[in-house]
mmCIF file of C-alpha atoms in Angstrom:
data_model
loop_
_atom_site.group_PDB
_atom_site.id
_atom_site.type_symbol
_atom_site.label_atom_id
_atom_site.label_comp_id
_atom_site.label_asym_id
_atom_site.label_seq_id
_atom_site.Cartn_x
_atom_site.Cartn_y
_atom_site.Cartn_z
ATOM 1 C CA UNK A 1365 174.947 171.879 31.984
ATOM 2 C CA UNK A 1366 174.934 168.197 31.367
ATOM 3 C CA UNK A 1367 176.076 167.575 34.782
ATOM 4 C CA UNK A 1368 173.335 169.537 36.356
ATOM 5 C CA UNK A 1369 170.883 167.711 34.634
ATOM 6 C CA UNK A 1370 172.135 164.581 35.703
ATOM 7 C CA UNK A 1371 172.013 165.612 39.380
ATOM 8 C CA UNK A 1372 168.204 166.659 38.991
ATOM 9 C CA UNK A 1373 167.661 163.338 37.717
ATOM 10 C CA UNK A 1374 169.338 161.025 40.426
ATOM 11 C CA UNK A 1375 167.415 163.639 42.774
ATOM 12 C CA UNK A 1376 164.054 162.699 41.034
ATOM 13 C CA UNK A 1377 164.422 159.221 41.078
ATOM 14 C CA UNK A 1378 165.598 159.735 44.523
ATOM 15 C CA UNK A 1379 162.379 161.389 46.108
ATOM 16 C CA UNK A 1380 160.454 158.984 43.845
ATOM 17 C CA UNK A 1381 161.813 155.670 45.021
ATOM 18 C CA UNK A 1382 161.137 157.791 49.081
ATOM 19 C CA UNK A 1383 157.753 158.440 48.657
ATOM 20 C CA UNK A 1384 157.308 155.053 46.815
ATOM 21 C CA UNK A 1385 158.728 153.495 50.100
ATOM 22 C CA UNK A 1386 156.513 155.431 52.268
ATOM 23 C CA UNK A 1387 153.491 154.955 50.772
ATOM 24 C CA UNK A 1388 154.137 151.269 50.647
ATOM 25 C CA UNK A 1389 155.300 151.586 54.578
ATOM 26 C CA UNK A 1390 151.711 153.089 55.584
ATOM 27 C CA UNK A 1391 149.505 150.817 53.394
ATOM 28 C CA UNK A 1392 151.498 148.045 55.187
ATOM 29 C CA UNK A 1393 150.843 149.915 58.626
ATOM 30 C CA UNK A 1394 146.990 150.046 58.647
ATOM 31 C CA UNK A 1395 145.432 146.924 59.691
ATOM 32 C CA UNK A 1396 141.817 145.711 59.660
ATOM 33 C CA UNK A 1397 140.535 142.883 62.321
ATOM 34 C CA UNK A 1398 137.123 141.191 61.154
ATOM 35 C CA UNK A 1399 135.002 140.369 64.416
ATOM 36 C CA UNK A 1400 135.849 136.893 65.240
ATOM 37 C CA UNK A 1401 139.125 137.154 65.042
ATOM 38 C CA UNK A 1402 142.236 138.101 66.945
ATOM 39 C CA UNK A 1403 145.849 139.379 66.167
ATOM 40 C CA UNK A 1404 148.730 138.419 67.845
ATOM 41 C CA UNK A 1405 151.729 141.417 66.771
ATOM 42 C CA UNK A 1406 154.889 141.248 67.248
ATOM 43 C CA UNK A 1407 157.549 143.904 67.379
ATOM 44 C CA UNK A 1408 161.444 143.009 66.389
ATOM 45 C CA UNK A 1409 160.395 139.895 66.816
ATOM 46 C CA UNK A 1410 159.053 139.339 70.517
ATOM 47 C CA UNK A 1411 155.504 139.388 71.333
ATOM 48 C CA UNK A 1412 154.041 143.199 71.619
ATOM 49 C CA UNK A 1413 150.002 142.836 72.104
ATOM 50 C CA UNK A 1414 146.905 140.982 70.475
ATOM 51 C CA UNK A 1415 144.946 143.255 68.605
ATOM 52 C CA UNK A 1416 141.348 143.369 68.969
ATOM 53 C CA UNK A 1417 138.853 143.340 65.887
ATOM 54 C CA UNK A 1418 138.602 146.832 64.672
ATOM 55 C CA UNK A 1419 141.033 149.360 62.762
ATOM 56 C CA UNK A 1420 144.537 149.511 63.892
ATOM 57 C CA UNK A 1421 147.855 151.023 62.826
ATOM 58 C CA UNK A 1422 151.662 149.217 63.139
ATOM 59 C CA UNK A 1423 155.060 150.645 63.593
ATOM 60 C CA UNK A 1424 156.567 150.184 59.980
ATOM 61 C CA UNK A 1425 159.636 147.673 59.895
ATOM 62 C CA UNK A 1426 159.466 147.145 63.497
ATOM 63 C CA UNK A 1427 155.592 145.672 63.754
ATOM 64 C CA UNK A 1428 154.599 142.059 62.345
ATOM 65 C CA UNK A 1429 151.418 140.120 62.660
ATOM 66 C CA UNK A 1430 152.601 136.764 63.813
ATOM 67 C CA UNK A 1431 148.930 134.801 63.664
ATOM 68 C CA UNK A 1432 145.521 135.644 62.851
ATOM 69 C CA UNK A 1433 143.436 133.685 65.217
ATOM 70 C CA UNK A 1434 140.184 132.732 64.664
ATOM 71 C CA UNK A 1435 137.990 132.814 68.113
ATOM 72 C CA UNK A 1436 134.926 131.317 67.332
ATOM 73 C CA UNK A 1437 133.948 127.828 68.367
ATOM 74 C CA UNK A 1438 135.182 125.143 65.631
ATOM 75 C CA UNK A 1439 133.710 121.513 65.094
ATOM 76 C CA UNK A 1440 136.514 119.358 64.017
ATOM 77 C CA UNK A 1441 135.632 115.538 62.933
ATOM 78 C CA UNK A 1442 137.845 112.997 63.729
ATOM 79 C CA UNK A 1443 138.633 109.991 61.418
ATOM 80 C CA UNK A 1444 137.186 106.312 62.984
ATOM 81 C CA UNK A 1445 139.743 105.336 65.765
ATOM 82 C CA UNK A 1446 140.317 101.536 66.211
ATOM 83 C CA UNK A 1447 139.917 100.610 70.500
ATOM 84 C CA UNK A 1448 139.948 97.292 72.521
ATOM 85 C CA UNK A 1449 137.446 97.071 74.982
ATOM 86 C CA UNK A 1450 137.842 95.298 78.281
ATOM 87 C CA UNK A 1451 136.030 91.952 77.283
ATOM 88 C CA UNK A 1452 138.867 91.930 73.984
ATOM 89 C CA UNK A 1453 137.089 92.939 71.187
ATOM 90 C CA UNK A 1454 138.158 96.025 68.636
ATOM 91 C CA UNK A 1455 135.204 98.188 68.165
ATOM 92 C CA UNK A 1456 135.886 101.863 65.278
ATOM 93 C CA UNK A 1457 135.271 104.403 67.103
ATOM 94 C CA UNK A 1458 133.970 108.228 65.420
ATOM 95 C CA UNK A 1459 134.556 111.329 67.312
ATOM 96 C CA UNK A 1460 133.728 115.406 66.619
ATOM 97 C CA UNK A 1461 135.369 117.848 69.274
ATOM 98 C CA UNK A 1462 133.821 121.112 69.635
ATOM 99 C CA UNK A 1463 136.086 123.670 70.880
ATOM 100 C CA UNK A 1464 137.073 127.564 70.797
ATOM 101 C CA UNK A 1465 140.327 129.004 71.040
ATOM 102 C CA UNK A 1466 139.633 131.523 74.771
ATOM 103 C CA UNK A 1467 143.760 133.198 75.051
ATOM 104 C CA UNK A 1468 145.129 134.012 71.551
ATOM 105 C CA UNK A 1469 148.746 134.665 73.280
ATOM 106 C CA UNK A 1470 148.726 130.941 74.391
ATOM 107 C CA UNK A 1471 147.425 129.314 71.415
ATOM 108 C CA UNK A 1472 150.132 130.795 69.942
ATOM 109 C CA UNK A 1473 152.997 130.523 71.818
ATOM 110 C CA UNK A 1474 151.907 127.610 74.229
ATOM 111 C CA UNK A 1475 152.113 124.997 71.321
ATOM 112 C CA UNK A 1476 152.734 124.495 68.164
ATOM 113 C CA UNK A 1477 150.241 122.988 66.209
ATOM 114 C CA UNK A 1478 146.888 122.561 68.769
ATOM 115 C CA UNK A 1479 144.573 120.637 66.304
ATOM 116 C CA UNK A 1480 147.312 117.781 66.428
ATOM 117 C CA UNK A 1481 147.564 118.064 70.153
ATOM 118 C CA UNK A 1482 144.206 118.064 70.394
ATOM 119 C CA UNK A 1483 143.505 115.167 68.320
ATOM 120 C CA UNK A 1484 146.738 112.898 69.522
ATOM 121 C CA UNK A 1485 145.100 113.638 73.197
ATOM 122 C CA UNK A 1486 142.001 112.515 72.214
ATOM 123 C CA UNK A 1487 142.963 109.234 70.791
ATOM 124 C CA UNK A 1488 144.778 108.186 73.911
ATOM 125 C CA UNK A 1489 141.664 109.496 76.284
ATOM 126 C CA UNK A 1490 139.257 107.402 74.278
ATOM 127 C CA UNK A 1491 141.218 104.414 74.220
ATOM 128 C CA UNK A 1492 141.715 104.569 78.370
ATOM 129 C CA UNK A 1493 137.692 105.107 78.611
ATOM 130 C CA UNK A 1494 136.705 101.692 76.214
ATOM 131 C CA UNK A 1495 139.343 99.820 77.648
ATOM 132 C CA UNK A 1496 137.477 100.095 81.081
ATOM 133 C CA UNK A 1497 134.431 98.956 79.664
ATOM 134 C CA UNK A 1498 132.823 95.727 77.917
ATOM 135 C CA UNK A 1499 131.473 95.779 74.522
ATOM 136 C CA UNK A 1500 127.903 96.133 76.132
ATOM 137 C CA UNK A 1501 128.592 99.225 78.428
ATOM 138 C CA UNK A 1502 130.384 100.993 75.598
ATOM 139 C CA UNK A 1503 127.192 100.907 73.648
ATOM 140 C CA UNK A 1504 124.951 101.620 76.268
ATOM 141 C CA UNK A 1505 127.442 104.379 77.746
ATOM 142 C CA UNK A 1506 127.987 107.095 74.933
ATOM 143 C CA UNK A 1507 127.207 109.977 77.647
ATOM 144 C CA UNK A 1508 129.420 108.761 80.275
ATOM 145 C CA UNK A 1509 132.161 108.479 77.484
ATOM 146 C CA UNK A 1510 131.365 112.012 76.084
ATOM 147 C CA UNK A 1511 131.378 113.155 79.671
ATOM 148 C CA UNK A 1512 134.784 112.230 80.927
ATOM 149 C CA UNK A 1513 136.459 112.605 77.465
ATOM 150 C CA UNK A 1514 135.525 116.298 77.641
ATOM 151 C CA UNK A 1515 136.638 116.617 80.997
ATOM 152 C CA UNK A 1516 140.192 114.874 80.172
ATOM 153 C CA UNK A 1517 140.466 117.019 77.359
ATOM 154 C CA UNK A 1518 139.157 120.479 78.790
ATOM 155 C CA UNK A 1519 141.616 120.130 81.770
ATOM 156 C CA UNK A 1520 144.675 119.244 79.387
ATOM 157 C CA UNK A 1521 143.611 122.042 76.567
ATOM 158 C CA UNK A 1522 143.191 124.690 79.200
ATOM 159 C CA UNK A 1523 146.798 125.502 79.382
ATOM 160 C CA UNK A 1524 147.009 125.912 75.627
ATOM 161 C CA UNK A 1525 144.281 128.550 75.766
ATOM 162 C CA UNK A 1526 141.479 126.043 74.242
ATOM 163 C CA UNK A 1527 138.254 124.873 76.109
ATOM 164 C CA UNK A 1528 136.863 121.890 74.772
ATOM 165 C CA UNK A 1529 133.094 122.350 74.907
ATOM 166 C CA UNK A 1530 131.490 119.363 73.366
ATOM 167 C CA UNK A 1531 132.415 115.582 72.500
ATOM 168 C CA UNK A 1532 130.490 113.418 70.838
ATOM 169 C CA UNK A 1533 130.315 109.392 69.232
ATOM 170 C CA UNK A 1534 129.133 109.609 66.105
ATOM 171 C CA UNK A 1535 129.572 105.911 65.856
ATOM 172 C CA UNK A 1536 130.366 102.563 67.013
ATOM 173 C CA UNK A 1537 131.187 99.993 65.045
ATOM 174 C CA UNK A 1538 131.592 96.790 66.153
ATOM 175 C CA UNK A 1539 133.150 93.633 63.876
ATOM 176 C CA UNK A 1540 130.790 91.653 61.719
ATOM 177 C CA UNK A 1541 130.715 88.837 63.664
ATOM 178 C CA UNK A 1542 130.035 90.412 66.829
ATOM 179 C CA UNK A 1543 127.707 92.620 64.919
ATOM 180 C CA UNK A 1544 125.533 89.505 63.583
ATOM 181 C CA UNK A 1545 125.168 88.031 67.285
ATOM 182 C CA UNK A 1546 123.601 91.409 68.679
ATOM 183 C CA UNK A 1547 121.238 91.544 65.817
ATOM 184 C CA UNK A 1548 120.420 87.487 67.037
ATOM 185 C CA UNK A 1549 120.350 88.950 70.479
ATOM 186 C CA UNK A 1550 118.087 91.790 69.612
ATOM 187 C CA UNK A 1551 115.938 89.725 67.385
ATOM 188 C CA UNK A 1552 115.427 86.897 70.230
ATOM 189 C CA UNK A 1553 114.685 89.647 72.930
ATOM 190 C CA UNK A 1554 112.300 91.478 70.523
ATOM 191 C CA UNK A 1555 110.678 87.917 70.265
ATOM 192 C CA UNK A 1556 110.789 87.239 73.778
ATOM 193 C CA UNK A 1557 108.963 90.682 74.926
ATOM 194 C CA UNK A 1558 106.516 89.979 71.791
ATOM 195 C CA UNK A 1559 105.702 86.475 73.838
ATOM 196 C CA UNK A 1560 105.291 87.936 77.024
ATOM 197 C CA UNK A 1561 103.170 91.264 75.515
ATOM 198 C CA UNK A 1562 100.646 87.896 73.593
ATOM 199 C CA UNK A 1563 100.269 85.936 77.148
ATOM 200 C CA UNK A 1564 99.725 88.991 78.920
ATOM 201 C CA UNK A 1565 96.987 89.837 76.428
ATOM 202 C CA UNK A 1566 95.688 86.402 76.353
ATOM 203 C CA UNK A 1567 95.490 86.637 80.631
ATOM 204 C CA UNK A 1568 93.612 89.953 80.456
ATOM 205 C CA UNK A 1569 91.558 88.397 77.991
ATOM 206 C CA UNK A 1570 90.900 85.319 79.987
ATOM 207 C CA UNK A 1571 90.326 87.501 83.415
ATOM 208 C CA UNK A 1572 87.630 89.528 81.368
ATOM 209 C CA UNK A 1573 85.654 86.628 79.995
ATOM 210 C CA UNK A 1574 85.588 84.845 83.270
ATOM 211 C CA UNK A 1575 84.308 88.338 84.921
ATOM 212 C CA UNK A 1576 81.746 88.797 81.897
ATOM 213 C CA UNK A 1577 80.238 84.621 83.067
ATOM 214 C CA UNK A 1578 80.375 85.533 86.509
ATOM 215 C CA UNK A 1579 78.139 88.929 86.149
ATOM 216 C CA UNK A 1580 75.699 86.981 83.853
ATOM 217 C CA UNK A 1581 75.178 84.104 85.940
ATOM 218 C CA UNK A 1582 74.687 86.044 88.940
ATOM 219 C CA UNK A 1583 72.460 88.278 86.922
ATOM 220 C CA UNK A 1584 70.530 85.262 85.620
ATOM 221 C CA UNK A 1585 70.092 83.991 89.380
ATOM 222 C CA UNK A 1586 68.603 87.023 90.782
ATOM 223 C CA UNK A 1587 66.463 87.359 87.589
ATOM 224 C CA UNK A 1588 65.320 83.614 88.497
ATOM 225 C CA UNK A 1589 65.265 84.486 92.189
ATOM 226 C CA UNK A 1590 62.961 87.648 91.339
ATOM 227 C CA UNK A 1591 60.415 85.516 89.160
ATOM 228 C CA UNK A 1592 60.365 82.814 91.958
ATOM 229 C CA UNK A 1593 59.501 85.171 94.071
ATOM 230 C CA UNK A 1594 56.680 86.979 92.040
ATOM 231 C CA UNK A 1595 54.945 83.631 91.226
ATOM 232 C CA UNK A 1596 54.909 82.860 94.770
ATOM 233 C CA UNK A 1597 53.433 86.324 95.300
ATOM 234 C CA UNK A 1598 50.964 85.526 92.355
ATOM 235 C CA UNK A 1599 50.154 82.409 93.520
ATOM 236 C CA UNK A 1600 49.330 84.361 96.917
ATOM 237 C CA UNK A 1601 47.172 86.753 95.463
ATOM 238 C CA UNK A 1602 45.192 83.973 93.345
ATOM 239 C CA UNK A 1603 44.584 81.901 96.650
ATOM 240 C CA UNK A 1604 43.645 85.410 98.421
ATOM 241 C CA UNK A 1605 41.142 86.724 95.858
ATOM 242 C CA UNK A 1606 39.343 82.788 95.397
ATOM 243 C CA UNK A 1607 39.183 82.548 99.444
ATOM 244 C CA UNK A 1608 38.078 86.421 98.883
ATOM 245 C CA UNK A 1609 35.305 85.385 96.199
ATOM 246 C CA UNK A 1610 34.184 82.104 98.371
ATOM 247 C CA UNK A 1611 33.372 84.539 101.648
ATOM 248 C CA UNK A 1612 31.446 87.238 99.261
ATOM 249 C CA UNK A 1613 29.750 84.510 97.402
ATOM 250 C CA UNK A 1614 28.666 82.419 100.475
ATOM 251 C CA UNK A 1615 29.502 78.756 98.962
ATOM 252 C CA UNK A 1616 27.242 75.731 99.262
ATOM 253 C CA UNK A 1617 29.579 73.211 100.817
ATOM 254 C CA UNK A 1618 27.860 70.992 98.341
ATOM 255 C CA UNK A 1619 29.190 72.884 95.725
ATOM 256 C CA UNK A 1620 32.687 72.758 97.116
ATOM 257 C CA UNK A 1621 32.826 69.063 98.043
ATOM 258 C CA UNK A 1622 31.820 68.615 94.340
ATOM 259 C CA UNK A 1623 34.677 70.664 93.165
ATOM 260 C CA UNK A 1624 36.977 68.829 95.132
ATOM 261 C CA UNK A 1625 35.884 65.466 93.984
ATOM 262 C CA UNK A 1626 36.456 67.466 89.999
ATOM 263 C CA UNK A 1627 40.007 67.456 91.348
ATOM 264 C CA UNK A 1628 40.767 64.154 92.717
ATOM 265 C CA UNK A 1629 42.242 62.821 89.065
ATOM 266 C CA UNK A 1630 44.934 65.858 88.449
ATOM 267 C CA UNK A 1631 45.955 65.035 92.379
ATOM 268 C CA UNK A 1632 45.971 61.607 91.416
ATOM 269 C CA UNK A 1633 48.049 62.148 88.076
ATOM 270 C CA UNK A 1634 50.357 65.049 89.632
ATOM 271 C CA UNK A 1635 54.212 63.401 89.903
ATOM 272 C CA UNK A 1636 54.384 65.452 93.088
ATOM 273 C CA UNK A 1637 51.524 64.278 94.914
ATOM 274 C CA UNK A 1638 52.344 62.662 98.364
ATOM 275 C CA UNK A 1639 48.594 62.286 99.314
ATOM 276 C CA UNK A 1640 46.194 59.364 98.184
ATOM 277 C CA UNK A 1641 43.072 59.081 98.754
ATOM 278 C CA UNK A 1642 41.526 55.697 99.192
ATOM 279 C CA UNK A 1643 37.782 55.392 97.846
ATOM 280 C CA UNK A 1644 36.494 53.697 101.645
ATOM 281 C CA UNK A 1645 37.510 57.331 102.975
ATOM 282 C CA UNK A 1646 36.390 59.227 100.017
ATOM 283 C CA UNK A 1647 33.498 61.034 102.326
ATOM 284 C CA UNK A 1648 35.480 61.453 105.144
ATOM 285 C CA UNK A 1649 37.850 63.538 103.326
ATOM 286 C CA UNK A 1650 34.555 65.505 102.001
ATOM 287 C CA UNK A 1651 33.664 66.190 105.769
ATOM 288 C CA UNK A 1652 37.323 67.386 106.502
ATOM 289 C CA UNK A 1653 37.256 69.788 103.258
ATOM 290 C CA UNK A 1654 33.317 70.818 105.043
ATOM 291 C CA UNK A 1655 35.352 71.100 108.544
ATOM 292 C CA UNK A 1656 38.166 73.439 107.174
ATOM 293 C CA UNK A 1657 35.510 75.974 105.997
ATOM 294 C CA UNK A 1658 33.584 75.684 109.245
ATOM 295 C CA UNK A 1659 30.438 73.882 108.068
ATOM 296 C CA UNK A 1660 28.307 70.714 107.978
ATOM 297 C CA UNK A 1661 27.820 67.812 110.801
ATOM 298 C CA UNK A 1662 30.914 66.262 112.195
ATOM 299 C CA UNK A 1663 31.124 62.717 112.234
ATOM 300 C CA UNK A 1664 31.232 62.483 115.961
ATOM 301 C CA UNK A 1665 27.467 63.758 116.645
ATOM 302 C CA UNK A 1666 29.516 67.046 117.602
ATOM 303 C CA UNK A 1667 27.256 70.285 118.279
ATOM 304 C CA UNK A 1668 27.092 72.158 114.932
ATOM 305 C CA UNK A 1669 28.439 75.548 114.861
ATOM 306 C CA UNK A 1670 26.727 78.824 113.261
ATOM 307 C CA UNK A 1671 26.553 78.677 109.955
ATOM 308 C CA UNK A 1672 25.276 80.954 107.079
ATOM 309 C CA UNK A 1673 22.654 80.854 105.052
ATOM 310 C CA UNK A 1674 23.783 77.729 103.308
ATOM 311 C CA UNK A 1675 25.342 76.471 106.443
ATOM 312 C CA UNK A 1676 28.930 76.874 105.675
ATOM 313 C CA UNK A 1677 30.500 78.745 108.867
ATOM 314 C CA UNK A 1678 31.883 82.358 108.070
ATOM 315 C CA UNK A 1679 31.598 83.767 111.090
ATOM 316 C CA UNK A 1680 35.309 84.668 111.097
ATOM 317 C CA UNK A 1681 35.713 84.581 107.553
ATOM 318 C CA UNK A 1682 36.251 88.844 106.952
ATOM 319 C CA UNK A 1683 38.975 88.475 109.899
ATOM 320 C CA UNK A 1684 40.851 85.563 108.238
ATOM 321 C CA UNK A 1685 40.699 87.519 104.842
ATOM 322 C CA UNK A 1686 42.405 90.775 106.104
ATOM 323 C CA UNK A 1687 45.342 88.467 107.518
ATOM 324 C CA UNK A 1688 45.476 86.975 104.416
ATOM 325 C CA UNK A 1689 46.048 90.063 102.247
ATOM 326 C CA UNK A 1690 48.610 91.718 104.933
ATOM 327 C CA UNK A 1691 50.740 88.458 105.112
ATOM 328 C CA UNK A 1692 53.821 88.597 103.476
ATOM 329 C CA UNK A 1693 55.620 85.400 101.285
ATOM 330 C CA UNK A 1694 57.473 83.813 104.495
ATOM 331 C CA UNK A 1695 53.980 83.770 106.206
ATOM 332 C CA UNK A 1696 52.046 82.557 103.150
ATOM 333 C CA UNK A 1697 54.644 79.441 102.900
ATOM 334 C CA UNK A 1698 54.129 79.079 106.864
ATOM 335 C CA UNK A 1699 50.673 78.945 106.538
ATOM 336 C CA UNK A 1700 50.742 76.271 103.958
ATOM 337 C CA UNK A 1701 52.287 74.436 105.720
ATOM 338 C CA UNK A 1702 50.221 74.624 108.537
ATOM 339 C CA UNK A 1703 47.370 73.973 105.771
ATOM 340 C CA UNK A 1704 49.085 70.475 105.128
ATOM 341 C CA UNK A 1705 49.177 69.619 108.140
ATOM 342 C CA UNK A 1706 45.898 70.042 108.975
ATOM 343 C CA UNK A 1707 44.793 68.275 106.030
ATOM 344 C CA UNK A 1708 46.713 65.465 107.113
ATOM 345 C CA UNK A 1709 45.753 65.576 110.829
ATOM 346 C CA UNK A 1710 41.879 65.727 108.993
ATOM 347 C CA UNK A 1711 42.683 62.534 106.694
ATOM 348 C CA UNK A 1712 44.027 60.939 109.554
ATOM 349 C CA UNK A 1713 40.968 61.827 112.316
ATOM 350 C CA UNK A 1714 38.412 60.131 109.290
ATOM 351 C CA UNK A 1715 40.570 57.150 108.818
ATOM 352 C CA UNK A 1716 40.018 56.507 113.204
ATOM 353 C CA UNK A 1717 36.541 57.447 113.090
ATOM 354 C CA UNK A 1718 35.622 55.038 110.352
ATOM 355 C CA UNK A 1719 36.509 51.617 111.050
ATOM 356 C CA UNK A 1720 33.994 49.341 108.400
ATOM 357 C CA UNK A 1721 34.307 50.874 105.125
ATOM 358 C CA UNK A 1722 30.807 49.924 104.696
ATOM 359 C CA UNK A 1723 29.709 52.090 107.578
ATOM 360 C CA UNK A 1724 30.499 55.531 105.481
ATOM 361 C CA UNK A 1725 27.407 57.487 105.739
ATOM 362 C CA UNK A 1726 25.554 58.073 102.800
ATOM 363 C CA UNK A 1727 23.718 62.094 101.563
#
C-alpha cells in the first residue's frame, strides 16, 4: 500500500515538473518584434533568419535570438577631437554622425562593435580632411568637410551594413591666441567696410548736391533769360503803342522838339550815354528829331514834303505801325540799331551844315 502511494507520488511530481517545462518551453517560444526593430535568430548556434517586426514562434532549445537590432536612423555625438591643420595650428573639432543600420545580418556578424568602428573611422577621416587645409579654409569650408567625411565614411560603413547619412561640425575651436587675432581681424575688416560704406555715402552725397547747384543755376539762368526777354518785349510794346498814340494823335513837331529838349538832362546824367550834345548844335539836332518824323524845313532849302495838318509828315505812318507790331525781338534790336545810326548820321549831317555857331537859325 505504502509503496503504491509512493509511486503515484514520484508520478505526480513527474507530470508536474513536464508540464512545468513545457509551459515554460512555449512562453519562451513566442516572440514579439516592435516595428523598428529587427531579430537576428539563431539555431544551435549558427545563423537561421532575421525576423521581421510582428509575432513569431521559435523552435524550443534549438532557437536563440542572438541581437535585437534597432533599424531606425540614430544621431550619435562625438566628443571634441583635437586636429592640426596644414598652416600648424591645433583647432577642437565637434562632430554628430547620423546613420541607420540597412542589413541586420551584417551589423551583426560583419563587426563587432560598429559605434567604435564608426567613431575610430571618423577620427582618422577628419584629421586627413583639416590637415589639407589652413586654419582659414577649415572655417570657411564646413560643407566641403561634411561632404567628403560622409562619403569616406558611407563607402567604409557600407560593408558593415550601416549608411552614414549625415555629418556635421558642430564646432570649431580654435586656441586663444589665434582666437583673439581673428576677432582683431574681424574687428579691423568690420572697420574697414564701415570706412568705405561712410565715403561712399559722403560721394553720393557730394554727387547729389553738386546736381541740386547745377539744376538751380541753370534754372535761375533761363528764369533770367525769360525776364530779359519779356522786358525787351515790354519795352517793344511801350515804343509800339507811344509811336501808335503819336500817329492817332497827329503831334505838333513843336510839341515833340520840346519834349526832347525835357530830356536832354537824364541823357546827359545817364552813365550809359555815348551821345553829347553840344549847345552850338542844339537846333540842329531839333531839325533831325523834325526829319525822323517826316516834318518841318530842312536846313538845306530842300522841297518840303506833305505834311499833316500840323505839318508833321505821316503819310506812311499806318504802314510803319503795322511793321512795327508784327516785328519780332531780333528785328526790334535790328531796328534800333538802325535808329542809332541814323541819329548819328543826323547829328553828324547838322554838325557839316552849320559851320558858325552863330549862324543857327532862330523860330
Amino acid at each position: 500500500m505504502d509503496v503504491d502511494l509512493n509511486a503515484s507520488t514520484i508520478i505526480g511530481v513527474l507530470l508536474l515538473l513536464l508540464l512545468l517545462l513545457v509551459v515554460v518551453a512555449v512562453f519562451r517560444s513566442v516572440i514579439k518584434v516592435q516595428q523598428g526593430y529587427q531579430v537576428v535568430v539563431e539555431r544551435l548556434g549558427r545563423y537561421h533568419s532575421v525576423l521581421q517586426p510582428g509575432l513569431h514562434f521559435l523552435v524550443p532549445f534549438f532557437d536563440a535570438v542572438r541581437q535585437r537590432i534597432d533599424m531606425r536612423e540614430q544621431v550619435v555625438p562625438f566628443p571634441p577631437q583635437p586636429v592640426i591643420t596644414s598652416d600648424n595650428i591645433n583647432v577642437s573639432i565637434d562632430t554628430v554622425i547620423y546613420y541607420q543600420v540597412t542589413n541586420a545580418y551584417s551589423a551583426t556578424y560583419e563587426i563587432a562593435d560598429p559605434m567604435t568602428g564608426i567613431e575610430q573611422l571618423a577620427v582618422t577621416t577628419l584629421r586627413n580632411i583639416i590637415g589639407t587645409m589652413d586654419m582659414e579654409q577649415a572655417l570657411t569650408g564646413r560643407d566641403r568637410i561634411n561632404d567628403q567625411l560622409r562619403s569616406v565614411l558611407d563607402d567604409a560603413t557600407g560593408r558593415w551594413g550601416i549608411r552614414v547619412s549625415r555629418v556635421e561640425l558642430k564646432a570649431i575651436d580654435p586656441p586663444a591666441t589665434v582666437q583673439g587675432a581673428m576677432e582683431q581681424q574681424m574687428k579691423a575688416e568690420r572697420d574697414r567696410r564701415a570706412a568705405i560704406l561712410t565715403a561712399e555715402g559722403i560721394k553720393q552725397s557730394q554727387i547729389l548736391t553738386a546736381e541740386g547747384e547745377k539744376q538751380s543755376a541753370i534754372l535761375k539762368a533761363e528764369g533770367q533769360a525769360q525776364a530779359t526777354v519779356l522786358k525787351a518785349q515790354g519795352e517793344s510794346r511801350a515804343i509800339l503803342q507811344v509811336f501808335d498814340a503819336i500817329h492817332k494823335g497827329n503831334a505838333d513837331p513843336k510839341l515833340l522838339s520840346y519834349e526832347y529838349i525835357k530830356t536832354l538832362p537824364q541823357i546827359a546824367n545817364s552813365q550809359s550815354s555815348k551821345l553829347w550834345i553840344v549847345p552850338t548844335e542844339l537846333t540842329a539836332a531839333l531839325d533831325a528829331v523834325q526829319k525822323g518824323f517826316g516834318g518841318g524845313r530842312s536846313s538845306g532849302g530842300d522841297e518840303p514834303g506833305p505834311t499833316g495838318p500840323t505839318g508833321v509828315d505821316f503819310e506812311n505812318a499806318a504802314d510803319v505801325a503795322d511793321v512795327l507790331k508784327e516785328t519780332t525781338l531780333p528785328d526790334i534790336d535790328s531796328a534800333l540799331a538802325d535808329a542809332r545810326g541814323e541819329a548819328n548820321r543826323a547829328v553828324d549831317d547838322a554838325r557839316g551844315s552849320v559851320s558858325d555857331p552863330t549862324q543857327i537859325p532862330k523860330n
